[in-house]
Coordinates of C-alpha atoms (C1' of nucleotides) in Angstrom, one line a residue:
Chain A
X20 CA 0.0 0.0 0.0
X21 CA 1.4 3.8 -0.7
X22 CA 0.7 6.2 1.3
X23 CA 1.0 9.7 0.4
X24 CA 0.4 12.1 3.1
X25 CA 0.0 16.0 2.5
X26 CA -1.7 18.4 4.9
X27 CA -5.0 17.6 5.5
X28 CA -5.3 14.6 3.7
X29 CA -3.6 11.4 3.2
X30 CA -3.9 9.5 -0.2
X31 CA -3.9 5.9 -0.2
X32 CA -3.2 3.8 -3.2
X33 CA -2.5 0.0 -4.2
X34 CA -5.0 -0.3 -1.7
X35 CA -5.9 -2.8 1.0
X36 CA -8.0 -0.4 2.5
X37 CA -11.5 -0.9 2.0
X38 CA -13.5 2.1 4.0
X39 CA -16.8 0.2 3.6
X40 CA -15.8 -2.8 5.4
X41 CA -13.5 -0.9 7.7
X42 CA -16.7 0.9 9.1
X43 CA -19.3 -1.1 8.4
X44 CA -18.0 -4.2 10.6
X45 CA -19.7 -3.2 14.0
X46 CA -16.3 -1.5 15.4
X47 CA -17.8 1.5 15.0
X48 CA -21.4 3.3 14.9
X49 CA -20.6 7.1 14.9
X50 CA -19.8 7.3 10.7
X51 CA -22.2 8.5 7.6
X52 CA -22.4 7.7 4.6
X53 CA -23.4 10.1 1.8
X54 CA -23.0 10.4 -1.9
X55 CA -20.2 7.6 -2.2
X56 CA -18.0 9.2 0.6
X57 CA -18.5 8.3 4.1
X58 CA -18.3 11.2 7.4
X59 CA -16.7 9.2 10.3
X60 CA -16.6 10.9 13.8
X61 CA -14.2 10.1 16.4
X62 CA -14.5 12.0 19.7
X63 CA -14.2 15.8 18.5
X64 CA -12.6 14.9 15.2
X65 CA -14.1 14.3 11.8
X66 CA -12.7 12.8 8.8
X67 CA -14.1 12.3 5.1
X68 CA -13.3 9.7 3.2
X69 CA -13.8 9.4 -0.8
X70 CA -13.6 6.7 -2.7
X71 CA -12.2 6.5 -6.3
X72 CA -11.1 3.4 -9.1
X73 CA -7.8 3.9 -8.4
X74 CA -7.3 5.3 -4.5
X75 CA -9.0 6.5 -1.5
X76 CA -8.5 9.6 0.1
X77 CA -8.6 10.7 3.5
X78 CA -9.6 14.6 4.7
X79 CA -9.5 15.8 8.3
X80 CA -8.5 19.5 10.2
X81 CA -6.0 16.4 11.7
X82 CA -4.8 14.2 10.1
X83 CA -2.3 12.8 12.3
X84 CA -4.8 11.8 14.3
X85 CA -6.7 9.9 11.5
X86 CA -3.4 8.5 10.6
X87 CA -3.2 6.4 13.6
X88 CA -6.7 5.9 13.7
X89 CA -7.2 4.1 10.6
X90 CA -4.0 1.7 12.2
X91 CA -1.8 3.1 8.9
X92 CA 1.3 1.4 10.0
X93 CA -0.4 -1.7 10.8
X94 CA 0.8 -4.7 7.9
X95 CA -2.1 -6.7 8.2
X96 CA -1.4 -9.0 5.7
X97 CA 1.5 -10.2 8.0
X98 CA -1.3 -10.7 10.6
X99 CA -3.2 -12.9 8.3
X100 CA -0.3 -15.1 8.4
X101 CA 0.4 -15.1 12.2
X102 CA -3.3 -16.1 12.5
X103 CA -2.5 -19.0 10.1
X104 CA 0.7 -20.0 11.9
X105 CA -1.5 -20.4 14.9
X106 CA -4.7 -22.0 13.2
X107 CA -3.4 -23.2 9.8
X108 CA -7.5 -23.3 8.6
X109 CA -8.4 -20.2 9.1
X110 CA -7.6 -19.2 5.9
X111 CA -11.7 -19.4 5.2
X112 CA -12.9 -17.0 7.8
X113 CA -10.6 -14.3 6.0
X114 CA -13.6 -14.2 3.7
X115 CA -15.9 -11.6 5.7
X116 CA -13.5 -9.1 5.2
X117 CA -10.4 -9.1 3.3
X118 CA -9.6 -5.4 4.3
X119 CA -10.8 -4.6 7.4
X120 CA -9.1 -2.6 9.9
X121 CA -8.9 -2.5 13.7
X122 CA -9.2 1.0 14.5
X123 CA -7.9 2.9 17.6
X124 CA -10.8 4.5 18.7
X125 CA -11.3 7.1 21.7
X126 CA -11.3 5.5 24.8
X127 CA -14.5 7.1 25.9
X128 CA -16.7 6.8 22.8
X129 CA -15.9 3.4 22.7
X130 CA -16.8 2.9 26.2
X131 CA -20.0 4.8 25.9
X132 CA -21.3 3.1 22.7
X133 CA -20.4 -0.7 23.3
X134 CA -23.0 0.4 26.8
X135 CA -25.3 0.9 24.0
X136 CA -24.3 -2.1 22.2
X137 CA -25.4 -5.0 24.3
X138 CA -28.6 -6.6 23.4
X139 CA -28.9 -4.6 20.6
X140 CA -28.5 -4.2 16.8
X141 CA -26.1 -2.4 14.7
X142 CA -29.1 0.0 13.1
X143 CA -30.8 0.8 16.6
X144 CA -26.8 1.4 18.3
X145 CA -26.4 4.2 15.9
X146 CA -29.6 5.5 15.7
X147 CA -29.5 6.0 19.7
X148 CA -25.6 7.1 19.4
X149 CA -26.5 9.8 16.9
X150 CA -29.4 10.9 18.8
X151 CA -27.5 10.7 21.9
X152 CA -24.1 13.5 19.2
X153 CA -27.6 15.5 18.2
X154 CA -28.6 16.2 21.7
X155 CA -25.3 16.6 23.5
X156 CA -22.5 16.6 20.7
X157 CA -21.1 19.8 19.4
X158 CA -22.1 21.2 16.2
X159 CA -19.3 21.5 14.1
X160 CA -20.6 22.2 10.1
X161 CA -23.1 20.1 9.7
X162 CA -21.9 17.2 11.7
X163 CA -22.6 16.4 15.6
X164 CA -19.4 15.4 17.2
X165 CA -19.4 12.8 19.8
X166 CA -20.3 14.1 23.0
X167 CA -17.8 14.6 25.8
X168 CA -18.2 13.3 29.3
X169 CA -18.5 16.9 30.6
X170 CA -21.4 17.7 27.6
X171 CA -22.7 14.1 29.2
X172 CA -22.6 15.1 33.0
X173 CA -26.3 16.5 33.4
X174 CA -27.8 14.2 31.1
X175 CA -30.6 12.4 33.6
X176 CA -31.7 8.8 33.0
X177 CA -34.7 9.8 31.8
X178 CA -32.6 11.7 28.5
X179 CA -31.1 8.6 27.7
X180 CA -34.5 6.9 27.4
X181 CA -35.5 9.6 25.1
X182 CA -32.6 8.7 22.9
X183 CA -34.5 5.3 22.9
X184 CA -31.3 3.7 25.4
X185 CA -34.1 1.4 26.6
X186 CA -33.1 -0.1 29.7
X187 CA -29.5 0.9 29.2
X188 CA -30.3 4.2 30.0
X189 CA -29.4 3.5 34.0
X190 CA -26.1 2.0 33.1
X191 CA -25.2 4.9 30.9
X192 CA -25.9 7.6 33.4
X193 CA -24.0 5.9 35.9
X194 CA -21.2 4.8 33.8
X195 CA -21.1 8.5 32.7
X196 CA -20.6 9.5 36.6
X197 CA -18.0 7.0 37.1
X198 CA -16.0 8.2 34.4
X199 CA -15.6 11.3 35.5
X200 CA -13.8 10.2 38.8
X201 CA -10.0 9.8 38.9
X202 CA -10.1 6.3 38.7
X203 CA -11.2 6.3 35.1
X204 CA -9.0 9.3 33.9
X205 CA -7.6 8.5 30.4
X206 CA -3.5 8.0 31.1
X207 CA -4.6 6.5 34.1
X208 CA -6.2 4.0 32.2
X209 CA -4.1 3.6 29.2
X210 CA -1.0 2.9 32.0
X211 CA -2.5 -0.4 33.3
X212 CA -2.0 -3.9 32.2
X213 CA -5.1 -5.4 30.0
X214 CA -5.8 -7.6 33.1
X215 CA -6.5 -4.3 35.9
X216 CA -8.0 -2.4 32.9
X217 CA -10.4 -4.8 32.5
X218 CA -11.1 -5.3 36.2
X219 CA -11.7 -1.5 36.5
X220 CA -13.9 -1.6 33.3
X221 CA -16.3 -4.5 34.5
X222 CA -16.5 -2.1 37.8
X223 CA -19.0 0.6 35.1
X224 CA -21.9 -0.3 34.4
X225 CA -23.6 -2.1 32.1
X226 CA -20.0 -3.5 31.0
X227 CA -19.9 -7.0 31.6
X228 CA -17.2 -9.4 29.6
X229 CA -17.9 -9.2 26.1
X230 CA -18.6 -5.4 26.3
X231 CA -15.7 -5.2 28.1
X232 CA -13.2 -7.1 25.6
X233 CA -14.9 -4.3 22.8
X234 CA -13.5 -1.7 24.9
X235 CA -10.2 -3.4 25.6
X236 CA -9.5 -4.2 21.9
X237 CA -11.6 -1.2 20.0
X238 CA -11.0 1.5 22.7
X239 CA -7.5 0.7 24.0
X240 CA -5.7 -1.6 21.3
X241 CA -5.0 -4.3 23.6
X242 CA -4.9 -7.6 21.2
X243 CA -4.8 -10.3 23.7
X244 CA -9.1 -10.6 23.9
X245 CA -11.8 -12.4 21.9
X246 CA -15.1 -10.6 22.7
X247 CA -17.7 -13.7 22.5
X248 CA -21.1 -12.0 21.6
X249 CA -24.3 -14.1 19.8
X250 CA -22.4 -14.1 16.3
X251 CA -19.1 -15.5 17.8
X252 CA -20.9 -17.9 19.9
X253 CA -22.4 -19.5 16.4
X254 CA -19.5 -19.2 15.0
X255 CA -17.5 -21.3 17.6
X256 CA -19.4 -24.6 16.8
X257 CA -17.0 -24.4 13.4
X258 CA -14.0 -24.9 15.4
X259 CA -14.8 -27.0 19.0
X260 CA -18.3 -29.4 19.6
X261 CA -17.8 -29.3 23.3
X262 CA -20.3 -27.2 25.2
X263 CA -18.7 -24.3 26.5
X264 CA -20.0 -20.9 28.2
X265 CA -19.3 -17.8 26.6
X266 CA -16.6 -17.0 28.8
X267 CA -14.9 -20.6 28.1
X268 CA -15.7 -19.5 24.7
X269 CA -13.2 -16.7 25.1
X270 CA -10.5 -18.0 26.6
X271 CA -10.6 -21.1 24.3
X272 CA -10.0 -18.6 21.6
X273 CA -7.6 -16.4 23.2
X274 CA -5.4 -19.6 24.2
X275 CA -5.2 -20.4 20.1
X276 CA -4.6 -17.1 19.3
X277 CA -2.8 -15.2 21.9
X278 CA -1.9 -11.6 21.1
X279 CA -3.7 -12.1 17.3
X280 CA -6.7 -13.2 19.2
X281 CA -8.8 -9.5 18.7
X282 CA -8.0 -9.5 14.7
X283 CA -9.3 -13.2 14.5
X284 CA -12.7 -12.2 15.9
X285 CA -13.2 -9.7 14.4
X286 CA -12.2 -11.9 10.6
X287 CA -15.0 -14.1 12.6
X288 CA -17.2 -12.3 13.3
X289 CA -17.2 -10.8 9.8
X290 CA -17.5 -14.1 8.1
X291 CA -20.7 -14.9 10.5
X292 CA -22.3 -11.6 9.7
X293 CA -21.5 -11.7 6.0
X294 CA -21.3 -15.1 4.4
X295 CA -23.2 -17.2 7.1
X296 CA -26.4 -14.7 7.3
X297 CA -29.4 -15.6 4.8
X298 CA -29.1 -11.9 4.2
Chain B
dG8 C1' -47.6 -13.2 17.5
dT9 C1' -42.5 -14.9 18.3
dC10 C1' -37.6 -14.4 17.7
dC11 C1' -33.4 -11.8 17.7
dA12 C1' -29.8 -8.1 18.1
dG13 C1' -21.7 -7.1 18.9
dG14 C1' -25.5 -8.9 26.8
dC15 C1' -25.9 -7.2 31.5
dT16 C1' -27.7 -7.2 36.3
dC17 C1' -29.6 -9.4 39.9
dT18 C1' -31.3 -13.4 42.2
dT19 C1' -31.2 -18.1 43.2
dT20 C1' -28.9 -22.6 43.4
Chain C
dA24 C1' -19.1 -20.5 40.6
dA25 C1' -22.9 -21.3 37.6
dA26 C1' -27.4 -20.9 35.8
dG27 C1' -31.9 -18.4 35.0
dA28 C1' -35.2 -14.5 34.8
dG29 C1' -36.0 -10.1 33.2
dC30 C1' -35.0 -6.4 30.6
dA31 C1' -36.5 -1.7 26.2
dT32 C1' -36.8 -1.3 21.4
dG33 C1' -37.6 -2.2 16.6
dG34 C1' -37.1 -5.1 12.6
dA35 C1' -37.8 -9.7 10.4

DNA sequence: GTCCAGGCTCTTT
DNA sequence: AAAGAGCATGGA
């Protein structure tokens, strides 16, 4: 892949970058799509991406930031082949999506919308998550960015039910609270090993383990987790028969793949959603 | 109408 | 520790 980066954009061509499958794999739920180019938000940044034949071309006010976000210096082909060293038939499940991405997300975002996530579909996540940027995101142009903890610390429960949260509404107000204490503050949280992070992520609520690993892997690019949701757990009967609970799910994964195990789900995940659904 | 979605909390064994 | 009930909402 070449990369050409200039001021405000960054050209990509020879690509193994596909923006649709990048976004449209349930890593993310804060993105648009209009006219052949998708808006993606990411805390108070926005970046547009364009699609042509030959390249695709990223725009952002910061573009360094969108250079680590979309994981630029990431070879994930080499991946692919770690994850076949490990699990020499794999090789199939790469079908989902040939070009996906992980992407380093904001922290907080991630942690607010994987809340949303549980029990839920990817339509209905961002419909309440762009409610949720309309109603206390800032207006920058014409998009809503993502709100802030602070734009988030008077919502009431009863605001996050208006959003349509549901019965998530109680874990995201006080999730929101917690967050705001010094246990939670961002370098605190980046310093700690994936093991106390996690610990001090199940503590929120409405985070159990699989929300949890999202955040871990999505939100803090820690590789050594294999979120198990309803998709995963289908997909599992392809590799063992024995009867296992989602969590023995997880770590039977994450024993096979070690510190590849995020990108396999996700290749797993991918191939559930798009080659095993009637749809 | 029932089942399901990137599951979690709380209660009961 | 493990298993089960209940949970808001909207689409299939």
């Amino acid at each position: 892949m070449e990369i050409k980066r200039e001021k405000n954009s960054i050209i990509l061509k020879n690509i193994d970058f596909d923006i649709k499958e990048i976004l449209e794999c349930g890593q993310i739920f804060s993105f648009y799509e209009e006219n052949n180019s998708y808006i993606v938000v990411s805390s108070d940044k926005i970046c547009k991406i364009t699609k042509d034949e030959n390249f695709t071309k990223l725009e952002s006010d910061d573009i360094n930031y969108f250079y680590n976000f979309f994981d630029l210096d990431t070879d994930y082909e080499k991946i692919k082949k770690e994850i076949l060293k490990l699990y020499p038939n794999f090789f199939k499940f790469f079908e989902g999506g040939k070009n996906i991405r992980i992407l380093r997300q904001d922290p907080y975002q991630t942690i607010i919308s994987f809340i949303v996530s549980s029990n839920n579909n990817i339509k209905r996540i961002k419909k309440i998550l762009f409610s949720m940027s309309q109603k206390f995101g800032e207006k920058q142009g014409e998009i809503y960015l993502f709100p802030t903890l602070l734009s988030l610390k008077n919502a009431s429960i009863q605001d996050y039910k208006d959003l349509g949260a549901g019965y998530r509404s109680e874990y995201l107000y006080k999730s929101v609270k917690m967050l705001l204490e010094k246990d939670y503050e961002e370098e605190t949280l980046k310093s700690l090993p994936t093991k106390e992070l996690k610990k001090r992520l199940l503590n929120l609520s409405g985070v159990g383990e699989k929300v949890a690993d999202c955040i871990l892997f999505f939100g803090f690019n820690r590789t050594d987790v294999f979120p198990v949701d309803t998709w995963i757990r289908k997909g599992y009967s392809y590799f063992c028969e024995k009867k296992r609970s989602d969590k023995e799910i997880s770590s039977y994964f994450v024993d096979i793949f070690k510190n590849y195990s995020g990108y396999a789900q996700q290749y797993l995940y991918n191939y559930m959603i798009f080659c095993k659904n009637p749809n």
